[in-house]
Each structure stands twice: as structure tokens, then as C-alpha cells.
Coordinates of C-alpha atoms and ligand atoms in Angstrom, one line a residue:
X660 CA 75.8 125.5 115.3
X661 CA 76.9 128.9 114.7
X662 CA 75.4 131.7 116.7
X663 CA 76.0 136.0 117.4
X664 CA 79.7 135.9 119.5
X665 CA 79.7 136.1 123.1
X666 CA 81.6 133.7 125.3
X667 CA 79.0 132.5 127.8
X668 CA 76.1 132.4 125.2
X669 CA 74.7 128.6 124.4
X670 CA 72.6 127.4 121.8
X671 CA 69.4 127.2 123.2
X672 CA 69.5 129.6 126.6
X673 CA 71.1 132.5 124.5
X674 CA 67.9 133.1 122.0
X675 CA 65.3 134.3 123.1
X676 CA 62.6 132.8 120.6
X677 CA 62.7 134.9 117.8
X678 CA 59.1 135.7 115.7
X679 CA 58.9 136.5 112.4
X680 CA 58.3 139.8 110.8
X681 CA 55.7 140.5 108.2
X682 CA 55.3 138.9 105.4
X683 CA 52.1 137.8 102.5
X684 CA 52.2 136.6 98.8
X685 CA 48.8 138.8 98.0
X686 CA 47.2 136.0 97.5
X687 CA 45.6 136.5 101.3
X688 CA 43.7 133.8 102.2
X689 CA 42.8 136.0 105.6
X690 CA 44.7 134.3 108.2
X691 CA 47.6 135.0 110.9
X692 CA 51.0 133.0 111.1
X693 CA 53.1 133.3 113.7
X694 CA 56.1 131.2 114.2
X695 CA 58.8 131.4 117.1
X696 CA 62.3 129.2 116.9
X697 CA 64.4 127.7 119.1
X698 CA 67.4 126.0 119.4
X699 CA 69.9 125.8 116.9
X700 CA 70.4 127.5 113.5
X701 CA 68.9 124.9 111.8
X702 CA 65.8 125.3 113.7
X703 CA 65.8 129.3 112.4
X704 CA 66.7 127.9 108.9
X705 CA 63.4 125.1 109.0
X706 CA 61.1 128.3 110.1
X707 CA 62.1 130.1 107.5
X708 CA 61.0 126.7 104.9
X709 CA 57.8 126.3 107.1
X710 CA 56.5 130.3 106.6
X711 CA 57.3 129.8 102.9
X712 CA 55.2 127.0 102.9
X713 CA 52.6 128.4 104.6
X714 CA 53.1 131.8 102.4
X715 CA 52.2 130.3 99.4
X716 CA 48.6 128.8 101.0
X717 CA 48.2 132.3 101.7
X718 CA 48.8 132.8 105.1
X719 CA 49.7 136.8 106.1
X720 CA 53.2 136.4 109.0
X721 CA 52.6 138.4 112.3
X722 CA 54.7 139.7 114.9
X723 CA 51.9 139.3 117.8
X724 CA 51.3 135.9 119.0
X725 CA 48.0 137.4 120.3
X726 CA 46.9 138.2 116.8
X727 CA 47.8 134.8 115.2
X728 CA 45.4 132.6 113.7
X729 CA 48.0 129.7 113.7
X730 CA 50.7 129.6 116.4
X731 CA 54.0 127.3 115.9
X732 CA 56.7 126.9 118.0
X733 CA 59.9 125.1 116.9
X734 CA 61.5 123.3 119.3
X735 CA 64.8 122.3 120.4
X736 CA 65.4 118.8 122.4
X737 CA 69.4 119.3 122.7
X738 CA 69.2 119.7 126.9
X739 CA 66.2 119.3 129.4
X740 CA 66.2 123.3 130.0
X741 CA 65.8 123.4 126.2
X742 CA 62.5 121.6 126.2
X743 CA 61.0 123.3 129.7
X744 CA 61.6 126.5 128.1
X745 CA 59.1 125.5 125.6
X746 CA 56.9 123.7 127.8
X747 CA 57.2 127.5 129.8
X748 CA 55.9 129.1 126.8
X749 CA 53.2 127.0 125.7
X750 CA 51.9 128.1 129.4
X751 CA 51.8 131.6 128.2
X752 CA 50.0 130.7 124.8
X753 CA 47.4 128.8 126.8
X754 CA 46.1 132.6 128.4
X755 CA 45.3 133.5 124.2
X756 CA 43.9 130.6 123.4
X757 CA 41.3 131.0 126.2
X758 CA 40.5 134.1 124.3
X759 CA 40.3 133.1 120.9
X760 CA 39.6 129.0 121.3
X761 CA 39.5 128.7 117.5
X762 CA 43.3 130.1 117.3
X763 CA 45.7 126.6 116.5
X764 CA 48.9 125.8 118.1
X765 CA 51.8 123.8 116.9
X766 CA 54.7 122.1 117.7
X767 CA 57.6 122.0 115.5
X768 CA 60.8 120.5 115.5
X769 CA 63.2 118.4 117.8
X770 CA 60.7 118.3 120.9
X771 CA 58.0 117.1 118.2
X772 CA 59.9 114.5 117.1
X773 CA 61.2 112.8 120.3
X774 CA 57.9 113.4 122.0
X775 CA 55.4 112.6 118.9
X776 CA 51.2 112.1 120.1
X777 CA 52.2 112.1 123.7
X778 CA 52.2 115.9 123.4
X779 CA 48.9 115.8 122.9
X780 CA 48.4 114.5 125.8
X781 CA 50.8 116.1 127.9
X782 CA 49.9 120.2 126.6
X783 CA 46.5 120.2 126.2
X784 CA 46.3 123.5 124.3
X785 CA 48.5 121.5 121.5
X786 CA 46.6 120.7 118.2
X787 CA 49.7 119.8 115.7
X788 CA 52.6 118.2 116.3
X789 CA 55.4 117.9 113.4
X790 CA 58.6 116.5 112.7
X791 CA 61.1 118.6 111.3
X792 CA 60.6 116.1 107.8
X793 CA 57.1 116.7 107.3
X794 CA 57.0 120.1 107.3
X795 CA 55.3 119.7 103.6
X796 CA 52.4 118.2 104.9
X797 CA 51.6 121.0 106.9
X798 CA 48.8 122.7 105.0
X799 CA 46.9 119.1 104.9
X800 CA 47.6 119.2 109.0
X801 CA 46.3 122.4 109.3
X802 CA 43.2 121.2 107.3
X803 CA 42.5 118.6 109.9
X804 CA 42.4 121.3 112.7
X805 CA 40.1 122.8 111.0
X806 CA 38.0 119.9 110.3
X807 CA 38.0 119.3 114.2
X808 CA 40.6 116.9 114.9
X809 CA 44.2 116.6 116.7
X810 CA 46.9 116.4 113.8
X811 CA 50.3 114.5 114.4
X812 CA 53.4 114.2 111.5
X813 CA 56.4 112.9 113.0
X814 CA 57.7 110.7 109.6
X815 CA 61.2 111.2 109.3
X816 CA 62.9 110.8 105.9
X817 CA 65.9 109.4 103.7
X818 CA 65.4 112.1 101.0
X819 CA 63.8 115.1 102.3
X820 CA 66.3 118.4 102.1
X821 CA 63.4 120.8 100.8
X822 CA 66.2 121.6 98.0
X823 CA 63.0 123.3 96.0
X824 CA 61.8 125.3 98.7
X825 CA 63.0 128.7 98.8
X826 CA 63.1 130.0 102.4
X827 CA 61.8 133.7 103.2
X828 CA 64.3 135.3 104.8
X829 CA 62.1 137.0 107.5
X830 CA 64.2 138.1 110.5
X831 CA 67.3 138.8 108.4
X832 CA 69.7 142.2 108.1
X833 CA 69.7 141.7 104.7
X834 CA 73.6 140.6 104.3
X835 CA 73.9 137.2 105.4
X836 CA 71.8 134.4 105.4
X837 CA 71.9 130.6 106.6
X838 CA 71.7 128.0 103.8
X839 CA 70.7 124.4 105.1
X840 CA 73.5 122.1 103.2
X841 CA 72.1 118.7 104.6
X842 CA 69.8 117.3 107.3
X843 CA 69.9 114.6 109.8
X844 CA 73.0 113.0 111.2
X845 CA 74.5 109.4 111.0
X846 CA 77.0 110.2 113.9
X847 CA 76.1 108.0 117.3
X848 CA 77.5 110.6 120.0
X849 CA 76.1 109.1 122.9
X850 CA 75.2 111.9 124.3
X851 CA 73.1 113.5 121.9
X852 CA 69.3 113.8 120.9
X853 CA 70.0 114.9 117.7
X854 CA 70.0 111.9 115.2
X855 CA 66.8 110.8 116.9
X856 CA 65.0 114.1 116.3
X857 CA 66.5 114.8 112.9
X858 CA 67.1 111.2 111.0
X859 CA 69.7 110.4 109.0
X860 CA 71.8 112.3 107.3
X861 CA 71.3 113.6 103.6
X862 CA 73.1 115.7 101.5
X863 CA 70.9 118.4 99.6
X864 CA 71.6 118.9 95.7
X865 CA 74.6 121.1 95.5
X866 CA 73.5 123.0 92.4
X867 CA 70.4 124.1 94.7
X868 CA 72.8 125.7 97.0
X869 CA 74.7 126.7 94.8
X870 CA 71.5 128.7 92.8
X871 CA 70.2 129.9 96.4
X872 CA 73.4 131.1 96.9
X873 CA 73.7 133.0 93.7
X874 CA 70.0 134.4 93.9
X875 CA 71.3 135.9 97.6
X876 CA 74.0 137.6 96.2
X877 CA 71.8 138.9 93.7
X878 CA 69.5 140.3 96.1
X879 CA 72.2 142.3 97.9
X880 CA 73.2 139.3 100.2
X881 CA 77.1 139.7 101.1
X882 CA 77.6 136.4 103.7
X883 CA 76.0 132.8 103.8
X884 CA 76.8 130.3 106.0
X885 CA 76.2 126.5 105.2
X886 CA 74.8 124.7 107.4
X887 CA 75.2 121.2 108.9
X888 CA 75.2 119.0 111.9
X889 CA 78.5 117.6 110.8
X890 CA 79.3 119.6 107.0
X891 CA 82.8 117.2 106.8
X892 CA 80.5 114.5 105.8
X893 CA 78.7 116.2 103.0
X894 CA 78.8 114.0 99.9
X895 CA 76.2 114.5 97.1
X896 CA 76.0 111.1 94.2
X897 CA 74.1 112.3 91.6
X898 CA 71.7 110.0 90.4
X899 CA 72.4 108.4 87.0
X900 CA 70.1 108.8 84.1
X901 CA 70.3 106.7 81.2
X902 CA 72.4 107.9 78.4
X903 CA 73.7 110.8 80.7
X904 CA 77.1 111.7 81.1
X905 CA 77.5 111.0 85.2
X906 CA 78.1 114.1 87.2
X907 CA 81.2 113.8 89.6
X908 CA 80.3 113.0 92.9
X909 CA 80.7 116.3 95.4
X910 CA 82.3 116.7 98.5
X911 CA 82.7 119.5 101.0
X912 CA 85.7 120.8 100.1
X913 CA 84.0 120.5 96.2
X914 CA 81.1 122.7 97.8
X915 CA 82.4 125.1 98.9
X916 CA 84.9 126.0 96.1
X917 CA 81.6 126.2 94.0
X918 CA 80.1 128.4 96.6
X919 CA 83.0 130.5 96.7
X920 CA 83.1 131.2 92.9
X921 CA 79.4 132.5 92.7
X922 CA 81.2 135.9 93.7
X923 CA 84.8 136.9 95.7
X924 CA 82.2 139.3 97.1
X925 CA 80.7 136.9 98.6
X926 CA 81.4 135.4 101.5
X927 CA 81.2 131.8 102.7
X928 CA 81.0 130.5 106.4
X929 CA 80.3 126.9 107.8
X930 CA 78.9 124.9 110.5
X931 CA 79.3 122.6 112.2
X932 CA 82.9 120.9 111.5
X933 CA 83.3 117.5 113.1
X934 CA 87.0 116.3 114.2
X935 CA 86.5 113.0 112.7
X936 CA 85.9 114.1 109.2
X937 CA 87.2 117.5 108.3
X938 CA 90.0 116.5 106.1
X939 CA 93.5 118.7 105.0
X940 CA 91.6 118.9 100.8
X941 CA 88.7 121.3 102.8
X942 CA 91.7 123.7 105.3
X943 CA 93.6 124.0 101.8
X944 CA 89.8 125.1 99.5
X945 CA 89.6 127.6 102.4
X946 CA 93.8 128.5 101.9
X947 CA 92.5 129.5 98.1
X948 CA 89.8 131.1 98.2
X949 CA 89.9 134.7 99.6
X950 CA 86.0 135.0 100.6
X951 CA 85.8 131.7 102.6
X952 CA 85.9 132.9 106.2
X953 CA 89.2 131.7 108.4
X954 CA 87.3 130.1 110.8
X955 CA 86.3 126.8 112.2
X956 CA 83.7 125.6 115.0
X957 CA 85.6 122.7 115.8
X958 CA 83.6 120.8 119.0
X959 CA 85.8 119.1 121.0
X960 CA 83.3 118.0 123.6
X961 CA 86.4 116.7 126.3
X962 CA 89.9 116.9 126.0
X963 CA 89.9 112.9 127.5
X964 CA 90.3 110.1 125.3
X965 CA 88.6 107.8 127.3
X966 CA 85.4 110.7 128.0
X967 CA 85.6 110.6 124.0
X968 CA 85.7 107.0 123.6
X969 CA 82.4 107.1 126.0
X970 CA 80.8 110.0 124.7
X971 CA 81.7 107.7 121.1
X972 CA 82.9 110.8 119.4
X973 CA 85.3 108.1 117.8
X974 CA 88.3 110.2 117.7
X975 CA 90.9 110.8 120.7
X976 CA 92.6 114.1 121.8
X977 CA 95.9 113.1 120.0
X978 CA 93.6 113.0 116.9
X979 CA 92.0 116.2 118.0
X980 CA 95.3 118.1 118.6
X981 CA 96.4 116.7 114.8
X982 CA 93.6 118.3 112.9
X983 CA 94.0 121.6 115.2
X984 CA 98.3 121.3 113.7
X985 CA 96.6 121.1 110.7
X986 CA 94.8 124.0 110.7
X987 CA 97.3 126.5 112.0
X988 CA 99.8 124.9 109.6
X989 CA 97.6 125.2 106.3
X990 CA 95.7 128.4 107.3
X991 CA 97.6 130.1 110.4
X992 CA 95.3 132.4 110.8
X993 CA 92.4 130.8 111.3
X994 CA 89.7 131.4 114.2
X995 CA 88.6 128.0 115.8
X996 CA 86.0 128.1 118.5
X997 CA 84.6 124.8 120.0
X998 CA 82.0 123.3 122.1
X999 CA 83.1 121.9 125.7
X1000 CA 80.5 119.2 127.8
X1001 CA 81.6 119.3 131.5
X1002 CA 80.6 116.3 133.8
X1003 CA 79.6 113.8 131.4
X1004 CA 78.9 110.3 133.3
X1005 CA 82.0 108.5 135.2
X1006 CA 84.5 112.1 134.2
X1007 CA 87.1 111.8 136.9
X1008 CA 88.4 115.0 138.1
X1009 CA 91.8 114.3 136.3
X1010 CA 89.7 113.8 133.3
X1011 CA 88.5 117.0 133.6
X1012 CA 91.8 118.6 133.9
X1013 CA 92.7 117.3 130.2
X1014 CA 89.7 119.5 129.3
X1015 CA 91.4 122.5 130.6
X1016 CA 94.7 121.6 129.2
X1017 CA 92.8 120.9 125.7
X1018 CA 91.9 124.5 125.8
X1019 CA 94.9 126.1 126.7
X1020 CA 96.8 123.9 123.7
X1021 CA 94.1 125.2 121.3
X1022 CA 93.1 128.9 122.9
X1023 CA 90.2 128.8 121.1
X1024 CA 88.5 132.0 119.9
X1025 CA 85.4 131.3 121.8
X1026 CA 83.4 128.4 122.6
X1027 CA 80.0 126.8 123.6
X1028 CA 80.1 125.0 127.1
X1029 CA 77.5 123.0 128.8
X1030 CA 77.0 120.8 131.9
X1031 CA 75.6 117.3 130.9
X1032 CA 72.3 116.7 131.2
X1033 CA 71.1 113.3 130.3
X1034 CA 68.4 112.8 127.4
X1035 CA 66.1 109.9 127.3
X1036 CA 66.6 107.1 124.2
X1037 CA 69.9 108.2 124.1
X1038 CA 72.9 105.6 124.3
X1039 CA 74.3 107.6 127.6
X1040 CA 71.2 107.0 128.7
X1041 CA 70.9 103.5 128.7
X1042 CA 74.5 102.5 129.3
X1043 CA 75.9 105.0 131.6
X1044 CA 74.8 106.6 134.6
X1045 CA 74.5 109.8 135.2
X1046 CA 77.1 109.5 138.6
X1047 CA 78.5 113.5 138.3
X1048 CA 77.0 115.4 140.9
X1049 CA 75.1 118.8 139.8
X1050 CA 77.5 120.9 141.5
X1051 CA 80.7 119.3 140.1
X1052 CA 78.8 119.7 136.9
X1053 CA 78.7 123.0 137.2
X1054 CA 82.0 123.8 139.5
X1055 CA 83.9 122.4 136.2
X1056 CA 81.7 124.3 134.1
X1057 CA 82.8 127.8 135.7
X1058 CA 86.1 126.4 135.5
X1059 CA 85.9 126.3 131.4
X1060 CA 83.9 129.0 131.0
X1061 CA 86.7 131.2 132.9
X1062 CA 89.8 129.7 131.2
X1063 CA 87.8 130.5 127.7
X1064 CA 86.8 134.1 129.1
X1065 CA 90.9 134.3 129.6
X1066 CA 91.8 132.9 125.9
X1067 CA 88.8 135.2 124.2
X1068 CA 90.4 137.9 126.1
X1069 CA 93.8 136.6 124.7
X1070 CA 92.5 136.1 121.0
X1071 CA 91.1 139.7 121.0
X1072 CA 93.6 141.6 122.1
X1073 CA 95.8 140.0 119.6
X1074 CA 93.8 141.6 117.1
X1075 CA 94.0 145.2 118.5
X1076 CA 96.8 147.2 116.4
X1077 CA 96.5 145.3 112.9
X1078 CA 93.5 146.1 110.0
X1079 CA 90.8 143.4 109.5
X1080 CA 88.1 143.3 106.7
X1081 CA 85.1 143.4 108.2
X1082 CA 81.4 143.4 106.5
X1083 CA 79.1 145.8 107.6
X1084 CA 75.9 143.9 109.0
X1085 CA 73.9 146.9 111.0
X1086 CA 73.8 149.4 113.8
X1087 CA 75.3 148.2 117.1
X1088 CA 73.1 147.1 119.7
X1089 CA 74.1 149.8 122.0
X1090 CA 74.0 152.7 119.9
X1091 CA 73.1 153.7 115.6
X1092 CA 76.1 156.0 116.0
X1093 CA 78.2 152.5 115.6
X1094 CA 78.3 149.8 113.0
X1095 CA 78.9 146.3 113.6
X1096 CA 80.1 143.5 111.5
X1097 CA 82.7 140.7 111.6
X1098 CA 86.5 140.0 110.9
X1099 CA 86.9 136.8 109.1
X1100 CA 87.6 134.6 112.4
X1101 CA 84.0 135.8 113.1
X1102 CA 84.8 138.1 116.0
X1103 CA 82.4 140.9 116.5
X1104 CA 84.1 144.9 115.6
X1105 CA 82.1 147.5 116.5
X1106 CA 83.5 151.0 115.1
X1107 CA 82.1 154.9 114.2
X1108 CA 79.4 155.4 111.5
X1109 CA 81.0 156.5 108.4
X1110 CA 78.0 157.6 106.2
X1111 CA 80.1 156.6 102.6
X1112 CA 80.0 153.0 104.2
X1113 CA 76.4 151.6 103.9
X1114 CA 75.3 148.5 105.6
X1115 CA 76.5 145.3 103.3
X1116 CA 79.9 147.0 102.2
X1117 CA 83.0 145.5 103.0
X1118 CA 85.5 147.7 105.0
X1119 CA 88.9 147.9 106.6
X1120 CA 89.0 148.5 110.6
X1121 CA 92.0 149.0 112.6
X1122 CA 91.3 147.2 115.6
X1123 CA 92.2 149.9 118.6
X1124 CA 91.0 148.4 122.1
X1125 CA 88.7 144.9 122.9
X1126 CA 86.5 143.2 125.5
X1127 CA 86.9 139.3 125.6
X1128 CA 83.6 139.5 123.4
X1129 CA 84.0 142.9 121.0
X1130 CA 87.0 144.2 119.0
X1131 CA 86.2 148.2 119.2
X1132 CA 87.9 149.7 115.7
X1133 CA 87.9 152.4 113.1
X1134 CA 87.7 152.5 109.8
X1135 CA 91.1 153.0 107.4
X1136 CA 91.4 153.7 104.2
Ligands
LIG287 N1 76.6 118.4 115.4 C1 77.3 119.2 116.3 C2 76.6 119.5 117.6 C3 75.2 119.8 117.7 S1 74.5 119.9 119.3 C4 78.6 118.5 116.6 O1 78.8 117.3 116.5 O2 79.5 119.1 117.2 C5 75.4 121.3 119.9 C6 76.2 121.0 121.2 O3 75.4 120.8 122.2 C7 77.1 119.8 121.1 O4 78.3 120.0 120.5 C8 77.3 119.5 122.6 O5 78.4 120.2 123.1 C9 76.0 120.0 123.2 N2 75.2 118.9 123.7 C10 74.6 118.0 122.9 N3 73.9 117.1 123.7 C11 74.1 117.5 125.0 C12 73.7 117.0 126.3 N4 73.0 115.9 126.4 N5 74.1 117.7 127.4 C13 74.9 118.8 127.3 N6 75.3 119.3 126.1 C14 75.0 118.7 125.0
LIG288 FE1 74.9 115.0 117.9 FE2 77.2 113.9 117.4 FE3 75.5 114.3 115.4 FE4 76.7 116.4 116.5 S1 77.7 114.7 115.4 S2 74.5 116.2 116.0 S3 76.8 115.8 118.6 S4 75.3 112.9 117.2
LIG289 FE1 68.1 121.5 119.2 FE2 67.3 120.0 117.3 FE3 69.1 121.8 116.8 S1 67.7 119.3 119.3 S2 70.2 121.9 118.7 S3 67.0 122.2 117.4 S4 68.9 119.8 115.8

């Protein structure tokens, strides 16, 4: 899934669990939430459903763990070092709850899911645990804390896409926001957690995105991103009422061309594209339409057939390298960034190599890269063995993550000299006498304050110098 640009950052390690800011309906009903996410931006998107929720019982956000009444953690499952940072943190949530016994703590998410009761057992500070489908159910949960019992949700769903519930956007800058465009995933990647902890997939009502989109814009919201764990395979049926005219049945490419008209000042990004399904009808809706981003997050996983064929991606590199054609035929100037898995079970060292050679076909932009690391229930799992030593693991690891330090480098400096439009988003990190924003292919620019450009204004940056993570700019008439 999507995430802030830097080439070594991964989904999990790279965010620090984020809490959210302040936030009450008036209608107080004299208690403390406090909610910290991790994992993917899906996971950041659910929080934001689960404090509206919680909102409209009443509950007050804080900042302070210490201060909470109710304490949730949303987990992420996607690699064992995903779930012992969580199990970390509970450890520090334990020292509170010592303090104030009658404060609650919850588990969200992935971890909740694969896990279910046995957290119970296994964190003995844990009184809820919930799936990322019952999040609904949660004030009844909380009810049955407070009643004296353990609480457990883990149902997953067919249906569930919380289309009605409109998130509050907590932690934002105010110019873009993530909209969840489905949930779940029917893909079999046998190396993934992911379609155990989330379900099956489902496609969420696309005149609900299309009205949270619109009601963004019309609070001053400039970028949204739609998000999936595979957005190809959106497809919305509209259910047939009797004596109705039938809708048309909407696909991706169909989304985001009604995403794109709610304004040309708006602009549209996506993630996550899978090779299998992203078809040329979505690379030429993004050729049309101005404010759709020029950029794809393509995962790639290996550059070896027969690594794909295992890892039952169910597409091979020729297949690959055709949709990449593709895209620098239809929209040349397109950013593509990828994920890379290094050591997956039984990859030979020549196998490897195609991964290298993969990446220097494509150059990608940036990318995502992770050793293996096996997860229980999954079909890797209980075929395969997990035969790649650690340290060739992470030998080929550091050999990806320098050739995509070299191609970032490459990418960047091919922007120095020429103008990109770039949205304002904030202050730079290192200093409020920069902005920052993004070019379309998502690369970070980072130029002077110019105090008749405000945050969420769209402006034009001659790219001047670069790291292999920042293009360093000013602005141009
Ligand atoms: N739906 C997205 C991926 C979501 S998970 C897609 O299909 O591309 C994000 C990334 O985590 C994956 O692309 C993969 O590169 C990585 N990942 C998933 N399971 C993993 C595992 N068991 N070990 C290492 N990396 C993994
Ligand atoms: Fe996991 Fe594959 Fe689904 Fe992505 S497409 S979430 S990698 S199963
Ligand atoms: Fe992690 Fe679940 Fe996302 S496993 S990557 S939080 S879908």
C-alpha cells in the first residue's frame, strides 16, 4: 500500500504507530479514546471508521495513552516483526494499566483476526479483540468490558465496506485523504496473511466514494487516494430493484473516471495495482484525465517465473514486463514503484539474479523490499519450506535495496532541470522555511516558502538538484 517516499522505508517498520489527535461530537459521554495503527494504509483508513464510531457514542480522542479510558491498537500481521512490534507495545501499555486497572485495551485488526481468543490468553492485559469486519459491534464490546467480562469479534464478512460511515480524518494535513474502495482479497499469494485477516474481497458502492470524495473536496481536500489490496479487481453490480432501470455494472477504470470528474482540481491516486488485473481501459482513463496521478505501485514480488508460479502470483515476468510496455507506451511518463520479496522458499541464487535484472528493465521509481518471513496458515507455510538461510535472505536483500537506491537516484535526477506541478501538503520536516508536496509520479519536492502559495495550492517547481529520496526545487511562474 501506498506510504510517505523513501527508498528503504516498509510498510510496517517505517511507521511508527501513529495516535490520533483530538476529537468529540459534544455529546461527551466522559471518556478517553486512544487509538494507535499499524501496518498498512488500510489499517490508518479502519482507525479513522473505528474513532467515528466511537465518536458518535460519545467518546472524547486523546493523544496520551496514559490518559485513555479505552486503548486500541490496530495491528498488522503482514511479517513476524510486524506482530512483535505490537506484542512490544502492549508491554509498555501493561505499566498504565497497573495504574488505572479500570482503563480497557484492545486489539484491532490483522493480528486480531489471525490470532482471535488466544490473545486473551497470550497478553493478559487484553480485554477486546476485533476483526477488522466487526468494527460496528464495538460499542456492544466495549459494554461487555464494562459489565466485567473478556470481549472477542473476529466475524469476517461478505458485505461489510462501512460505505455509510464517514471516517474522521484525525491525523490528516488537510489536503489529501485515503478513501477505502474495497476490503478483503480473493487473491491466494502463498505467501501472504492478508486474505486470512481481511476476508474476501468486496467492492464498496461507488456513489459512496464518489460522495466522500466530493464532500473532501468540499472541505478544502486537494488529493485522495483509493484504496485497495488489489484496486484492478474492483467491480461494483448494483443490486436490482424491481421496476428499476439497472445501473451499469462499474469497474476500475469506470471509478476512477467518476472520481476524476468531481473536480480537475482534484486529484486522484491508487493503491495497490496487481499485475494480473490492471488492464490497458484503466492506463488510457489515467491518459485522459489530467488530475489522475501518473503513477503506479506495481508489486512485482520476483522477477522468476517459477518464484511467481510458487509464490502463485499467477502471472510470469514476460507477463509482468508486458503490462510495464504497456504503461510506458499509453502514459510515458508514468512513475511505477513496486514491491520486491528476497529469499522466498527454494529461490536459487540465479533466481535471484532475474530479480535484479527485473529492476533494471523497469528502474522503478522506488520500491518496498522485504526478506521472507514465513506466516502460519498460509499456503507457503504448509507446502514449502522455508530452506533460505537468514543471511542469504538478507545478503539479497541489500543487493535490491542498493540497485533501487541506484535507479531512485536515476529517476530523480531525471527530473532536475524540467517544471513539475506539485501540491502543496505542509512544512518540510526539516525546516517551516520549506514546503513540501508531490510531483505526479509521487516523488517528494521540497522548495522555498513563498507566502502567496498556501498549503493545498497547486504550484509549478523547477526541479534544481535531488537525493535518491527528495527532488529540491523552486517555484516558477
Ligand atoms: N495487495 C498487495 C500487497 C499487500 S502486502 C499486492 O498484492 O501487491 C504488502 C507487501 O508485503 C507485499 O506486496 C509483499 O511484498 C510483502 N509481503 C507480504 N507477505 C510477506 C511475507 N510473508 N514476507 C515478506 N514480505 C511479505
Ligand atoms: Fe496478499 Fe496477494 Fe492479496 Fe496482495 S494480492 S493482499 S499479496 S494475497
Ligand atoms: Fe498488515 Fe493487515 Fe495491512 S496484515 S499490511 S494491516 S491488511
Amino acid at each position: 500500500m501506498l506510504e510517505l517516499t523513501h527508498t528503504t522505508k516498509t510498510h510496517d517498520e517505517s511507521r511508527q504507530g501513529e495516535a490520533l489527535e483530538m476529537a468529540t461530537t459534544g455529546k461527551s459521554n466522559g471518556r478517553k479514546l486512544y487509538i494507535e495503527s499499524y501496518g498498512c494504509q488500510m489499517n490508518f483508513s479502519d482507525s479513522e471508521i473505528v474513532a467515528s464510531i466511537l465518536i458518535d457514542q460519545g467518546f472524547e480522542t486523546t493523544k496520551d495513552y496514559k490518559d485513555a479510558d479505552v486503548v486500541f491498537i490496530n495491528t498488522c500481521s503482514i511479517r513476524e516483526n510486524a506482530e512483535q512490534r505490537v506484542r512490544n507495545r502492549l508491554k509498555e501499555f501493561e505499566a498504565a494499566k497497573t495504574r488505572n486497572p479500570g482503563m480497557i485495551v484492545g486489539v484491532l485488526g490483522c493480528m486480531a483476526e489471525r490470532l482471535k481468543a488466544k490473545f486473551l490468553e497470550e497478553e493478559k492485559l487484553v480485554d477486546v479483540v476485533v476483526g477488522p469486519d466487526a468494527y460496528r459491534d464495538l460499542p456492544n464490546l466495549i459494554g461487555k468490558v464494562d459489565d466485567g467480562s473478556k470481549a472477542v469479534n473476529v466475524l469476517l464478512s461478505r458485505e461489510e465496506t462501512y460505505a455509510d460511515i464517514s471516517p474522521v480524518r484525525l491525523n490528516s494535513n488537510g489536503v489529501s485523504a485515503f478513501i477505502s474502495i474495497m476490503r478483503g482479497c480473493d487473491n491466494m499469494c502463498s505467501f501472504c496473511v492478508v486474505p486470512f485477516t481481511r476476508g474476501r474481497e468486496r467492492s464498496r458502492d461507488p456513489y459512496s466514494i464518489v460522495k466522500e470524495a466530493t464532500d473532501l473536496f468540499n472541505a478544502g481536500y486537494r488529493e485522495v487516494t483509493l484504496l485497495g489490496q488489489n484496486v484492478d479487481s474492483y467491480k461494483f453490480t448494483p443490486t436490482v430493484g424491481e421496476g428499476v432501470e439497472p445501473l451499469p455494472i462499474v469497474n476500475f477504470a469506470d471509478l476512477l473516471a467518476m472520481v476524476a470528474e468531481v473536480s480537475p482540481e482534484l486529484r486522484v491516486r491508487f493503491s495497490t495495482s496487481h499485475p494480473k488485473d490492471i488492464t490497458d481501459e484503466v492506463l488510457y482513463t489515467m491518459a485522459k484525465y489530467e488530475n489522475i496521478c501518473k503513477y503506479i505501485h506495481l508489486p512485482v514480488q520476483s522477477g522468476n517465473s517459477r518464484v511467481l508460479e510458487l509464490m502463485n502470483r499467477t502471472y510470469d515476468r514476460e507477463w509482468y514486463i508486458d503490462r510495464v510496455d504497456a504503461i510506458r507506451r499509453i502514459i510515458p511518463e508514468c512513475g511505477i514503484s513496486t514491491d520486491v520479496i528476497t529469499g522466498f522458499c527454494t529461490e536459487t541464487e540465479e533466481e535471484h539474479q532475474d530479480t535484479l535484472s527485473m529492476m533494471d528493465y523497469v528502474k522503478y521509481d522506488f520500491a518496498y523490499m522485504f526478506a521472507y518471513s514465513e506466516r502460519p496458515g498460509t499456503l507457503a507455510a504448509k507446502r514449502y519450506e522455508d530452506d533460505v538461510p537468514e543471511e542469504v535472505k538478507k545478503r539479497r536483500l541489500t543487493e535490491v535495496v542498493n540497485k533501487q537506491q541506484e535507479h531512485s537516484l536515476y529517476r530523480l535526477q531525471n527530473f532536475v532541470g524540467k517544471v513539475h506541478k506539485v501540491l502543496i501538503e505542509g512544512f518540510s520536516k526539516r525546516s517551516d522555511q520549506d514546503y513540501c508536496g508531490r510531483n505526479d509520479q509521487n516523488t517528494m519536492v521540497v522548495f522555498p516558502v513563498d507566502s502567496r502559495y498556501k498549503v493545498g495550492q497547486y504550484v509549478h517547481v523547477l526541479g534544481e538538484s535531488c537525493t535518491s529520496a527528495t527532488l529540491i526545487g523552486r517555484i516558477v511562474e
